[in-house]
Each structure stands twice: as structure tokens, then as C-alpha cells.
Tab-separated table of C-alpha atoms and ligand atoms in Angstrom:
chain	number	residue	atom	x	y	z
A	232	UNK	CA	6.126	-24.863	0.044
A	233	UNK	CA	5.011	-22.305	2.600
A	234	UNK	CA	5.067	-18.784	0.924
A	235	UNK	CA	5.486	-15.595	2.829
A	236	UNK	CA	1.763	-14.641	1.747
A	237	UNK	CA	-1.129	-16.360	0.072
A	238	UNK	CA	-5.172	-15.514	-1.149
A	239	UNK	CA	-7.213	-17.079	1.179
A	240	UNK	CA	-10.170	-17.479	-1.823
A	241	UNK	CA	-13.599	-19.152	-0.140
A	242	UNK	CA	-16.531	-21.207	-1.647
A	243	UNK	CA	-18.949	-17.822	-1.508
A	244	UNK	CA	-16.345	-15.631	-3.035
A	245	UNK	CA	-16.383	-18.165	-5.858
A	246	UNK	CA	-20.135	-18.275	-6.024
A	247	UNK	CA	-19.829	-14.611	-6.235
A	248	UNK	CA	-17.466	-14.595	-8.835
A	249	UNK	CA	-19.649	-17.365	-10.400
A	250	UNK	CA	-22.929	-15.212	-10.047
A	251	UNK	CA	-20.976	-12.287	-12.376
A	252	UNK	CA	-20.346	-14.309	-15.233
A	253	UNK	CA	-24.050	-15.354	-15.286
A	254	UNK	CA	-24.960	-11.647	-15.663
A	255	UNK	CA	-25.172	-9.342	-18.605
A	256	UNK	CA	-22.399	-7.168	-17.291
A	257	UNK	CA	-19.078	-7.681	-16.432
A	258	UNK	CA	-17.679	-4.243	-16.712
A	259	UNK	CA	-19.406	-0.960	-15.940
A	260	UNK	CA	-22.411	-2.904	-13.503
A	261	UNK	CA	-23.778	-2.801	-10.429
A	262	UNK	CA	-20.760	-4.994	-8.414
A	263	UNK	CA	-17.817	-1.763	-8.519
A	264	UNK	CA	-20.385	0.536	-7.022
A	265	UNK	CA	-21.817	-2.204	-4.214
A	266	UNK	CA	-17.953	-2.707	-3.429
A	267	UNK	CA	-16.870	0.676	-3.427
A	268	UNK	CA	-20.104	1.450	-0.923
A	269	UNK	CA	-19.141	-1.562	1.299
A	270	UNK	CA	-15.443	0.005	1.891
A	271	UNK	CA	-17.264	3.533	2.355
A	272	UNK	CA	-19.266	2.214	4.951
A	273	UNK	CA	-16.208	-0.015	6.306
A	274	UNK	CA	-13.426	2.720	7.021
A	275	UNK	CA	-15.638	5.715	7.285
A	276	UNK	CA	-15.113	7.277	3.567
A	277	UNK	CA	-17.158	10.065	2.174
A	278	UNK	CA	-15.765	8.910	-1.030
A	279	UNK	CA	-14.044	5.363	-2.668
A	280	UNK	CA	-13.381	4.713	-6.661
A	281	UNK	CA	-12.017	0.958	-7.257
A	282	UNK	CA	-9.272	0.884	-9.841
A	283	UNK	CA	-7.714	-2.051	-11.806
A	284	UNK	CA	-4.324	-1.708	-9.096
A	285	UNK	CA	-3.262	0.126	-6.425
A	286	UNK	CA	-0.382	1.318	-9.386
A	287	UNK	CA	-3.327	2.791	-10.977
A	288	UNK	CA	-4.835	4.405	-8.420
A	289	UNK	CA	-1.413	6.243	-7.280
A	290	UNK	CA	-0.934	7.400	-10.553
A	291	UNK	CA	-4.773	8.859	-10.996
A	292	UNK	CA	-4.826	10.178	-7.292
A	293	UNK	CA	-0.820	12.689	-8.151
A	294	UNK	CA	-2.980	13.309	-11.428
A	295	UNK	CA	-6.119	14.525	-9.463
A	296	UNK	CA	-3.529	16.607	-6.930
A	297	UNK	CA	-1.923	18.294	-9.483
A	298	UNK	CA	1.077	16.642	-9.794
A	299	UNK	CA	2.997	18.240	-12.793
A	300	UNK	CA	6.503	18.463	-14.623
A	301	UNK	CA	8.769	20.632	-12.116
A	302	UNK	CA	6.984	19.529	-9.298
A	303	UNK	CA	8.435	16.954	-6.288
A	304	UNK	CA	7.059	13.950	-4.795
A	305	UNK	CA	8.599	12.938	-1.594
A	306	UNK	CA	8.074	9.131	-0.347
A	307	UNK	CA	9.911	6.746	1.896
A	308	UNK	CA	12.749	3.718	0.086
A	309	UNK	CA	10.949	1.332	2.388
A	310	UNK	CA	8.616	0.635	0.009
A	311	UNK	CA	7.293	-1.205	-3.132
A	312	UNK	CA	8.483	0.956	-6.478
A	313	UNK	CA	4.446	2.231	-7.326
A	314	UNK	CA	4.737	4.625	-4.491
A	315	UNK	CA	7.343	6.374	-6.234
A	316	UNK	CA	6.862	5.305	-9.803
A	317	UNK	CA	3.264	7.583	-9.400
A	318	UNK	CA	5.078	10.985	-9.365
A	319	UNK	CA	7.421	10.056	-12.512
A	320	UNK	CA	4.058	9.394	-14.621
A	321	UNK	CA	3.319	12.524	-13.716
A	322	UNK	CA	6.993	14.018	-15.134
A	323	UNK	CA	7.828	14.944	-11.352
A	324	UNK	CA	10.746	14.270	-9.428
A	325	UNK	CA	10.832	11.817	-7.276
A	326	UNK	CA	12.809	12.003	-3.545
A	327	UNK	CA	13.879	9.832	-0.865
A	328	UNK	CA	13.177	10.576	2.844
A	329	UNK	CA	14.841	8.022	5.793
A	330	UNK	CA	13.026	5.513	7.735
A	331	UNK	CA	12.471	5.600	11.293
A	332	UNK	CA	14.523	2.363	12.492
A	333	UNK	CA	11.822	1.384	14.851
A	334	UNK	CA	8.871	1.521	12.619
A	335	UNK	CA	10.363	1.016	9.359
A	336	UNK	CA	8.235	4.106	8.393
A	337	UNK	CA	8.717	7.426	6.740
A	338	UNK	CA	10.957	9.477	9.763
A	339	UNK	CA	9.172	13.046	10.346
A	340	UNK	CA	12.265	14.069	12.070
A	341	UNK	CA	14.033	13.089	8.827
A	342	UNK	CA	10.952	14.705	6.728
A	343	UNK	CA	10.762	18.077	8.952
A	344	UNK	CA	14.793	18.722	8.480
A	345	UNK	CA	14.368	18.263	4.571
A	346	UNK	CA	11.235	20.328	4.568
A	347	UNK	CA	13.308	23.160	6.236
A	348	UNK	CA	15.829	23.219	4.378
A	349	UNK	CA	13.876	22.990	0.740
A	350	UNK	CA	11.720	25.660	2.202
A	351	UNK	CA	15.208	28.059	2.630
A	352	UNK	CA	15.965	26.978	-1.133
A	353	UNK	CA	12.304	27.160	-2.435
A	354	UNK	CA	12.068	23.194	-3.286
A	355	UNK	CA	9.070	22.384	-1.083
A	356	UNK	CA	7.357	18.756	-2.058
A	357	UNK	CA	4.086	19.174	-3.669
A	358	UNK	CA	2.936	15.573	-2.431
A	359	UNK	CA	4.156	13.525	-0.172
A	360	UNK	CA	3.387	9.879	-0.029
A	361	UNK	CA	3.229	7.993	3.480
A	362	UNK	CA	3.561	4.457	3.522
A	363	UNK	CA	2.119	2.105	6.105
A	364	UNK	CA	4.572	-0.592	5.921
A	365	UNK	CA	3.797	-3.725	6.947
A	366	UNK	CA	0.255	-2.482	7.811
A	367	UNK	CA	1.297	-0.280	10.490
A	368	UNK	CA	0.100	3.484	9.693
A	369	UNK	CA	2.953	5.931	9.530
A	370	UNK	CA	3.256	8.846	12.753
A	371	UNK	CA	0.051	10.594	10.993
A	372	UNK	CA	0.076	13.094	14.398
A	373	UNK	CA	3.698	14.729	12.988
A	374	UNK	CA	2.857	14.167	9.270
A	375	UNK	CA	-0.242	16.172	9.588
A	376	UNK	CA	1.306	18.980	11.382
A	377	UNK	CA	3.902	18.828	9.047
A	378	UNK	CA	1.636	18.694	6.222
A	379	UNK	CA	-0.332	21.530	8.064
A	380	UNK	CA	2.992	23.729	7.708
A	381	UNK	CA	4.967	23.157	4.580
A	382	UNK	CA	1.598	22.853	2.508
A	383	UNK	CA	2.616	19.469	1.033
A	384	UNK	CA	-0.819	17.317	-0.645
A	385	UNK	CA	-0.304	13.922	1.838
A	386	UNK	CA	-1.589	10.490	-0.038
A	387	UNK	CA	-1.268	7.555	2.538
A	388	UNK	CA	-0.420	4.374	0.659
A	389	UNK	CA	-2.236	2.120	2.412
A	390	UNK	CA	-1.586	-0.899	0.211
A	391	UNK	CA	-0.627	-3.186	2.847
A	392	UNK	CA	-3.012	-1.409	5.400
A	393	UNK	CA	-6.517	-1.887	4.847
A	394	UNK	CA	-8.804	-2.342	8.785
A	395	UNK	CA	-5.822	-0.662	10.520
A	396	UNK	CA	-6.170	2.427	12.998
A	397	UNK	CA	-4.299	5.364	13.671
A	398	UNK	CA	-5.246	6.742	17.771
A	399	UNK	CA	-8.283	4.451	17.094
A	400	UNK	CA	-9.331	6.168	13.792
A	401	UNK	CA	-9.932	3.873	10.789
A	402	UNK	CA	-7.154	4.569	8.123
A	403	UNK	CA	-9.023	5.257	4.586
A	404	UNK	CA	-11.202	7.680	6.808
A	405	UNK	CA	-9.476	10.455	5.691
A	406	UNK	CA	-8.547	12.131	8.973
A	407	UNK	CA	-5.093	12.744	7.952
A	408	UNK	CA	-4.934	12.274	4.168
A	409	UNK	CA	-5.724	13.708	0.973
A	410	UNK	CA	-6.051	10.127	-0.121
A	411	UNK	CA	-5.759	6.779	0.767
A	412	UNK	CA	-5.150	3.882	-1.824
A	413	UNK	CA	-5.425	0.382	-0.936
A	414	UNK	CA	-4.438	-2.590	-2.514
A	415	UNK	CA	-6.484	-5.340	-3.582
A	416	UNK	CA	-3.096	-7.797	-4.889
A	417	UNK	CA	-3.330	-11.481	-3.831
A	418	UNK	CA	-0.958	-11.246	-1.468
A	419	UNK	CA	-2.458	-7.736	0.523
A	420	UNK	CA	-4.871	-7.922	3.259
A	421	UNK	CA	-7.850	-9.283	1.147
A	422	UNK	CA	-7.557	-9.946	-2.897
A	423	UNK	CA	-9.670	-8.958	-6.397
A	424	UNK	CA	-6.769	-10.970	-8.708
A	425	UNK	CA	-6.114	-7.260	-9.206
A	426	UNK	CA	-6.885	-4.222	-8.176
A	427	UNK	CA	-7.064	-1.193	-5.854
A	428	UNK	CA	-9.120	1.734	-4.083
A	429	UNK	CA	-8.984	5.307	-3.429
A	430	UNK	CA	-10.549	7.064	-0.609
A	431	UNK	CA	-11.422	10.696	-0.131
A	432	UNK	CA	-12.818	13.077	1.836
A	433	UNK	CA	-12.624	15.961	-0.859
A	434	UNK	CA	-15.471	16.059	-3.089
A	435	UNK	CA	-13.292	17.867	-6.129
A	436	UNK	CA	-10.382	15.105	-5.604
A	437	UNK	CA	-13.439	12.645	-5.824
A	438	UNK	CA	-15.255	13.900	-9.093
A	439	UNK	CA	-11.357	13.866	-10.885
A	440	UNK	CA	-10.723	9.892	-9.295
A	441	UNK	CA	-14.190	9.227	-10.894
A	442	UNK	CA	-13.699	10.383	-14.205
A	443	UNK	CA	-9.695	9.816	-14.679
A	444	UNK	CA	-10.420	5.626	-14.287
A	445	UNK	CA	-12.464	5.818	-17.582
A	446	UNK	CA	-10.936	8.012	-19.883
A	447	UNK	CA	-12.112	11.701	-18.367
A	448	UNK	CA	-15.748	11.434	-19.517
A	449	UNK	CA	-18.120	12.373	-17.691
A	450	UNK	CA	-22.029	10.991	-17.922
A	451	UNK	CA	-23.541	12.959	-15.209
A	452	UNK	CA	-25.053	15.752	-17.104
A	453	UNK	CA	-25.592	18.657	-14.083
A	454	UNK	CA	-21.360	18.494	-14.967
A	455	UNK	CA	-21.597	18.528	-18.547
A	456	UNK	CA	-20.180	21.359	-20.333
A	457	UNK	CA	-21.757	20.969	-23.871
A	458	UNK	CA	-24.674	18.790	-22.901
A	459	UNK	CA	-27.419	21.939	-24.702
A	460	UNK	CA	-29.498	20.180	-27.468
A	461	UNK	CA	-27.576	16.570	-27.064
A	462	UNK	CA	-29.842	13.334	-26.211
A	463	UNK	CA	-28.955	10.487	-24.129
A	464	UNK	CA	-26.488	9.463	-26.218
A	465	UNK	CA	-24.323	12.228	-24.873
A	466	UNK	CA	-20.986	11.601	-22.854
A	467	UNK	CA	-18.214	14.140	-22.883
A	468	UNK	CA	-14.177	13.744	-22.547
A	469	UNK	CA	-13.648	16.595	-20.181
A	470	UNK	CA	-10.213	15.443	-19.344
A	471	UNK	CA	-7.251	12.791	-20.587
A	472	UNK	CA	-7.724	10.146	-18.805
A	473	UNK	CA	-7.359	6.122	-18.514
A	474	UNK	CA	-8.595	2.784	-18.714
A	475	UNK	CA	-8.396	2.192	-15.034
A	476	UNK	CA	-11.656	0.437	-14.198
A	477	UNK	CA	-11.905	-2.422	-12.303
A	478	UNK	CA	-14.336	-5.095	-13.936
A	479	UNK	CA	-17.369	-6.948	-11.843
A	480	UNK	CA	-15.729	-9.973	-11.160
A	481	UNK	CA	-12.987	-8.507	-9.296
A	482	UNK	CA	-15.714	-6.299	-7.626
A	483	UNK	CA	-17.734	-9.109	-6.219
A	484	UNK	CA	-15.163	-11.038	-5.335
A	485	UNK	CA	-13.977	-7.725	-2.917
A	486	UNK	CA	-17.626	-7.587	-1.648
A	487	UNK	CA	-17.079	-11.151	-0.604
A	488	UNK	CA	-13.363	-10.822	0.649
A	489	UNK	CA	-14.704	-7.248	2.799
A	490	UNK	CA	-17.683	-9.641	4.520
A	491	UNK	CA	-14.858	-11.785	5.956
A	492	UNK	CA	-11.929	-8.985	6.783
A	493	UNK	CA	-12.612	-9.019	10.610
A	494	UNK	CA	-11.744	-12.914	10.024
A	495	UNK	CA	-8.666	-12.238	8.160
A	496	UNK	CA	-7.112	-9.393	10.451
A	497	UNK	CA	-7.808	-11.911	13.884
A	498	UNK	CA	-5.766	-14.665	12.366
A	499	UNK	CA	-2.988	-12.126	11.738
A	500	UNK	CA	-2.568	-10.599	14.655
A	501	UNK	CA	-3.014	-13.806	16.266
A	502	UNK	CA	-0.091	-15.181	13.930
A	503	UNK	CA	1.999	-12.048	14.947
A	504	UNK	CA	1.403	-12.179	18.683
A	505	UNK	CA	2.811	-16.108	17.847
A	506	UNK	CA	5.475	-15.307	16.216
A	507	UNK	CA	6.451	-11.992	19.096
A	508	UNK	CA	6.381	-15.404	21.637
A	509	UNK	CA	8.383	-17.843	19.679
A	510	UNK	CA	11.256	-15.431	18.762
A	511	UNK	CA	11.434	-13.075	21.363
A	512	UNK	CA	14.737	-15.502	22.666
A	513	UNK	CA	16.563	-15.219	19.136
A	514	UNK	CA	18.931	-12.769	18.090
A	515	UNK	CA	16.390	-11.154	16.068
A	516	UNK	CA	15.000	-7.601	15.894
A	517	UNK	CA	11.351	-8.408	15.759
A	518	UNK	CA	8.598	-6.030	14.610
A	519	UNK	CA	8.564	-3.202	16.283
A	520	UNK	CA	4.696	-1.590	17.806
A	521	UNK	CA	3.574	2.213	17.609
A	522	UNK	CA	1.567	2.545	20.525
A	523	UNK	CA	-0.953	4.511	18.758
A	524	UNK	CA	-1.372	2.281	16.007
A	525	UNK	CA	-3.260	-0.655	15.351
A	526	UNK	CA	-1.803	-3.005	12.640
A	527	UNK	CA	-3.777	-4.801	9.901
A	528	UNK	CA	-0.199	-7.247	9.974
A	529	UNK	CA	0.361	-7.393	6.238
A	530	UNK	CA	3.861	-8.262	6.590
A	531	UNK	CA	6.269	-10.005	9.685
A	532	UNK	CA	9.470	-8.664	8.623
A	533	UNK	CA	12.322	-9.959	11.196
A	534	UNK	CA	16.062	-8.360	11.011
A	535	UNK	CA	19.182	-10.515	12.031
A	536	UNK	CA	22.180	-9.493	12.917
A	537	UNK	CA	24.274	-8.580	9.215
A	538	UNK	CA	24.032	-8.820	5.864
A	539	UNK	CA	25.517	-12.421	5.635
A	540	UNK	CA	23.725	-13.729	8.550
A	541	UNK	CA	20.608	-12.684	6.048
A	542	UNK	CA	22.261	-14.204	3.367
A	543	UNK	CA	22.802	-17.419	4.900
A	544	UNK	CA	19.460	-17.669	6.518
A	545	UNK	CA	17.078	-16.343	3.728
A	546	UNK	CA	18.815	-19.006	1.410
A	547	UNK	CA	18.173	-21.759	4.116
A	548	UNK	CA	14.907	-21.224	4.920
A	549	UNK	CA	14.214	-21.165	1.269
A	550	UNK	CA	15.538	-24.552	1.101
A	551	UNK	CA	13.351	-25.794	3.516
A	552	UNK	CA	10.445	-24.608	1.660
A	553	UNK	CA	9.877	-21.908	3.103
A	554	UNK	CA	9.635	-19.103	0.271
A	555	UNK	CA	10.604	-16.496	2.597
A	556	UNK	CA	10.783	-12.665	0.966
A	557	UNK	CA	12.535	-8.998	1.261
A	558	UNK	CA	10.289	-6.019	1.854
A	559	UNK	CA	11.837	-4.167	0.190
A	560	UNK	CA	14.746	-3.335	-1.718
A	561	UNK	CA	14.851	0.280	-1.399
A	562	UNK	CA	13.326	2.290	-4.311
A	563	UNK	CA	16.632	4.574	-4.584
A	564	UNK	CA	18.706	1.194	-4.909
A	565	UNK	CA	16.857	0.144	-8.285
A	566	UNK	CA	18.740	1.133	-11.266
A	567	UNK	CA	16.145	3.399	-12.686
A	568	UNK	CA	16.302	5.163	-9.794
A	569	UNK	CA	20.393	5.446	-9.490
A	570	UNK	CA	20.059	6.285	-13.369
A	571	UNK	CA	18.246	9.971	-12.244
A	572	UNK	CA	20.847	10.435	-9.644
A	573	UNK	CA	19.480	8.207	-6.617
A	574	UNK	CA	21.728	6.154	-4.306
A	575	UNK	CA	20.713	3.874	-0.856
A	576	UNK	CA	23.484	5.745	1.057
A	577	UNK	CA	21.353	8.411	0.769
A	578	UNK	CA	19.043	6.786	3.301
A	579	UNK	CA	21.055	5.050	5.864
A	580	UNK	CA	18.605	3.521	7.537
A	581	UNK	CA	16.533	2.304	4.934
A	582	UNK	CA	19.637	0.922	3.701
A	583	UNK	CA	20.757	-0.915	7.513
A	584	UNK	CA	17.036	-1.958	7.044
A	585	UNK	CA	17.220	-3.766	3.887
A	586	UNK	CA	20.836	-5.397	4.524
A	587	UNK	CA	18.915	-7.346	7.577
A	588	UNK	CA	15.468	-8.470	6.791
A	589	UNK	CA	13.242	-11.398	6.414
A	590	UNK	CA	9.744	-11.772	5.718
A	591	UNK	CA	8.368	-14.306	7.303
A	592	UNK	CA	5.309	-16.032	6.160
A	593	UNK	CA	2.462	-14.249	7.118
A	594	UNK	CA	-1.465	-14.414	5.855
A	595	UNK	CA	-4.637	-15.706	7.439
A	596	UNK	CA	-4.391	-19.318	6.228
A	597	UNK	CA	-1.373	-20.265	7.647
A	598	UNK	CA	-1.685	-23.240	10.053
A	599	UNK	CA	0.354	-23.341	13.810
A	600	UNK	CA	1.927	-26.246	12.590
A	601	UNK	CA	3.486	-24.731	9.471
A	602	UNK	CA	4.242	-21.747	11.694
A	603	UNK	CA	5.617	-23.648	14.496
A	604	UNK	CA	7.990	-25.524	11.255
A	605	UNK	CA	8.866	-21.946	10.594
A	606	UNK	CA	10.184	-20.965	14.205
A	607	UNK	CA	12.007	-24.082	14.112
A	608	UNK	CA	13.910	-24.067	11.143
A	609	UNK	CA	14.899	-20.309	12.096
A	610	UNK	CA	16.184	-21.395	15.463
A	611	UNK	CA	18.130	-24.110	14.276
A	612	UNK	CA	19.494	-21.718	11.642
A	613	UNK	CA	20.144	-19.172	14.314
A	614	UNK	CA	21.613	-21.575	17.394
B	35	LIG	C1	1.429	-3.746	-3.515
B	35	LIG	C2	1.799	-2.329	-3.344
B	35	LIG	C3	1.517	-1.344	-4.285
B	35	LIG	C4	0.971	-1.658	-5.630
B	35	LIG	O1	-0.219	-2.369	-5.574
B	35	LIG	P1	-0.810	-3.027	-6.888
B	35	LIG	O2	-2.263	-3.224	-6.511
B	35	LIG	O3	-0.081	-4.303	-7.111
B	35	LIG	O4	-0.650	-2.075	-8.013
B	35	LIG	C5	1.808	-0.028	-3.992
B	35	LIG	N1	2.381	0.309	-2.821
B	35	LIG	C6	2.702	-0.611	-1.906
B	35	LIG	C7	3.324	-0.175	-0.611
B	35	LIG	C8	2.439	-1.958	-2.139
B	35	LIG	O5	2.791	-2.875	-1.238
């Protein structure tokens, strides 16, 4: 069986993992703070706070914005359900904003025509969430400007995006973005079982993300409210938080993943640029490139012609083995969603997306020959 994605786990990142349960601490050690400082230094953060998921860190970074009952989170259908799911935690509303057809990203044209309009009726966004799908980073040049004007809080969810660029800028280096999460999910760019990242450049964002992982307390006592007369005992709830940490294990094995990422984003643009060859004859829409970005190739999502062509095809190539996926069902198609007054006609594109694409496998282990099996059994599916 070839999946669409796949851990690509080493003998060192088991030694590392190894190494942790030898310790005396497998929670709350030295291994989240070497991994956080090893992302820091990677994408050019001021700030990073691992977090048990990307879901997690979402939630925590709408909490640290301010994200409150009454209040409106915008994001894009194209997209896994945490990157709207995040703003209902926080008893906001959630909307839907069109995909570019090209990119498969959040459409500022779309975005600037709702954002003048809810300005006329006083329904601005507070937060807006950015996706990069695929890897590819969203047009951060119009989403900044927009940002910029309507006064929206931007998070980039950069689950699928970790070692892209943006006009040669590292994403996570907060040029453009309150906040950028990452994913750390076994089938993302590099893997910790579990777990995620946020990145910021604000140092009040970054003291909340620290302290809403674990509960709200706070240990460092030059922030201590109540810390007169107290020993060293002393650690104070200043906030509700969670149990959101991630635990050493899944650190050091992200220290060990990071050491090989330049390895891991090669082989998929290598298996992309493959893949742009093999197909470019089918009747396919392939990937399409933002000339300003540079993609860390999470996913290789092809479209074919309709909705039964997909149909057909997805169900073949799945019978060949080759557990092919969808990325993604839109979030305003999910029941949950339609249940607080959601439909997918409400984002036609995202919805003429969905009706036509494939996943094909994509992750740094995949071999040429499995690939090559892969463009095969699509053309002869296709002829
Ligand atoms: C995977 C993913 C998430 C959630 O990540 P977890 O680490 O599994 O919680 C959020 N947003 C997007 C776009 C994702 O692909």
C-alpha cells in the first residue's frame, strides 16, 4: 500500500527518543525548550511555544488574541476543520471566505469585498486565519495590507508549511503574522507522534502562549502578582488555562526531525517537479505555483475533469493500493458547520475545488519506482 503521506522516523530520532526515557524527565525538561530554540533559530522567530497539536495551539493562540463570544473569525473551507474549530472554542463565529482557484488559497479579492461590506454593517473579523495549503503560503503581500486596513489579528496556519518562503522570507518569521502554528502530525512536513508550534514576534502574545499550555501559571516571579513573603514553592494561576504541553519525547524526536528538514523538503520538491513532468500530458489540473512563494510541498493535490471522473479514479487508484486522499472537504460542508447556518454553495470555488481533487502520494520516502507505479496507474485510468 502506498499512502498519500507517511513519517519518515530514522535510527537517531529513535536514539533520541531512546535517550528521553533514560532521563529523569519526560515532561517539563530540558528537550521542549532545546526544540522550541532550534525552530527559533530555523525560521527566524523571536518567540516559539511547542504544544501537544497544532489543534491546541490554534485554540491557545484566538485565546491569547482575544478571541471572545460576539466576536468573528474568518478562515478559508479549503482547509482541515482545526482552523475553524479554534474560533468556536472561543464562543466566536466562525465564517467562510472563497478560494482563489489557482492557489487553492484564501482569495483577498474575495476577503477585501467581504471586509467592505462588514465594515458598512459594522461586522469586521476580529481574526482572520490564513492557510497555506498544501505548503504554499497564502498572498501575504494583500493579506497584510488588508490586515493593515480593516484591523483584523492575522494567524497563518502553517500546519502543512513549515521551511516555506513568502518573497524569500521564512514563514514562522513573523513578517506578516500575528502567529504562525505549525504542525508536528505524522503526516506534516516532519512528525513528534503529536504535536504543534506557535511562533511570535509579539512579546505580550508570547508571555499568554507560554502560560495558557500549562494551566495559566506562571513561575517566573518578576511577573508574579502575589509572590510578597511566598518561598520557592510559589507558582500562581494568573489565568484559565490548559494542559497543552508537549512532553520530551515528542520534543527530541522534533530536534531530530528539524536536523534533517533540508533533507525532507529536497525530496519533495524533487517528487513534485516529477510528478509536474509525468502529468503535464493528462487531462489534469496540476498544482498550481505563486511566483513569490516557495513551497515546503506538503500535499500534491491534482483536479480531473468532474465529480465522477474523481469518483471513478479515486476509487481505482485505491484499488491498486494506492491510498490516495481529499484535501479537503470544505469546513462549511461538515454538518456541524451546516447545523449554525453554513453551506459549500456559499464558496463556489472551494466547492468546484473539492468536487475534483486527488491527493496524490506525497512525503520524502517515497521511491521513483512507487511514484512512477503511481503515474501509471493514473494514465491508464485517464487514457
Ligand atoms: C493538520 C492540520 C491542523 C491540525 O494539526 P494537529 O497537529 O493534528 O492538531 C490544523 N490545520 C491544518 C491546515 C492542518 O492540516
Amino acid at each position: 500500500m502506498i499512502p498519500y503521506a507517511r513519517q519518515d522516523i530514522s535510527e537517531a530520532d529513535i536514539a533520541a527518543v531512546v535517550d528521553v526515557l533514560r532521563s529523569p524527565l519526560l515532561t517539563q525538561g530540558p528537550q521542549v525548550p532545546a526544540f522550541e530554540a532550534a525552530v527559533k533559530a530555523r525560521v527566524g522567530a523571536s518567540h516559539a511555544f511547542a504544544y501537544n497539536s497544532a489543534t491546541s495551539a490554534l485554540h491557545a493562540a484566538c485565546m491569547a488574541l482575544g478571541l471572545a463570544p460576539g466576536q468573528r473569525l474568518w478562515t478559508t473551507p479549503i482547509t482541515f476543520v482545526a482552523s475553524a474549530n479554534c474560533a468556536r472554542y472561543c464562543g466566536a463565529a466562525v465564517d467562510f471566505v472563497d478560494i482563489d482557484p489557482h492557489t487553492c488559497n484564501i482569495d483577498p479579492v474575495a476577503l477585501e469585498a467581504r471586509l467592505r461590506e462588514a465594515a458598512d454593517h459594522g461586522t469586521l473579523p476580529a481574526v482572520v486565519v490564513a492557510v497555506d495549503f498544501g505548503g504554499q503560503p497564502a498572498d501575504y503581500d494583500a493579506l497584510a495590507a488588508l490586515r493593515a486596513r480593516y484591523g483584523f489579528r492575522l494567524i497563518e496556519d502553517a500546519s502543512h508549511a513549515l521551511g516555506a518562503r513568502w518573497n524569500g522570507r521564512p514563514v514562522g518569521a513573523g513578517a506578516w503574522a500575528d502567529c504562525t502554528v505549525f504542525s508536528f502530525h505524522p503526516v506534516k512536513i516532519l512528525t513528534t507522534g503529536e504535536g504543534g508550534m506557535v511562533c511570535t514576534e509579539d512579546a505580550a502574545l508570547a508571555a499568554r502562549l507560554d502560560r495558557l499550555r500549562s494551566h495559566g501559571i506562571v513561575r517566573d516571579r518578576a511577573q508574579m502578582l502575589h509572590a510578597a513573603g511566598e518561598g520557592d514553592w510559589y507558582y500562581e494561576q494568573q489565568e484559565l488555562g490548559w494542559n497543552y504541553r508537549m512532553t520530551e519525547l515528542q520534543a527530541a524526536l522534533g530536534s531530530s526531525q528539524l536536523a534533517r528538514l533540508d533533507d525532507f523538503l529536497a525530496r519533495r520538491r524533487e517528487i513534485a517537479a516529477r510528478y509536474d513532468i509525468a502529468l503535464r500530458e493528462l487531462p489534469l489540473q496540476l498544482p498550481q505555483r505563486d511566483p513569490r512563494a516557495d513551497s515546503a510541498w506538503h500535499l500534491y493535490p491534482v483536479q480531473v475533469a468532474d465529480a465522477a471522473t474523481r469518483s471513478r479514479v479515486f476509487a481505482a487508484l485505491r484499488e491498486a493500493g494506492i491510498w490516495v486522499q481529499v484535501h479537503y472537504i470544505p469546513v462549511n460542508h461538515q454538518p456541524y458547520y451546516r447545523d449554525l447556518g453554513h453551506r459549500p454553495e456559499d464558496t463556489p470555488h472551494a466547492l468546484a475545488y473539492y468536487r475534483r481533487a486527488i491527493s496524490l502520494p506525497m512525503y520524502p520516502a517515497l521511491r521513483d519506482e512507487e511514484q512512477d507505479f503511481v503515474v501509471a496507474t493514473l494514465r491508464g485510468l485517464l487514457a
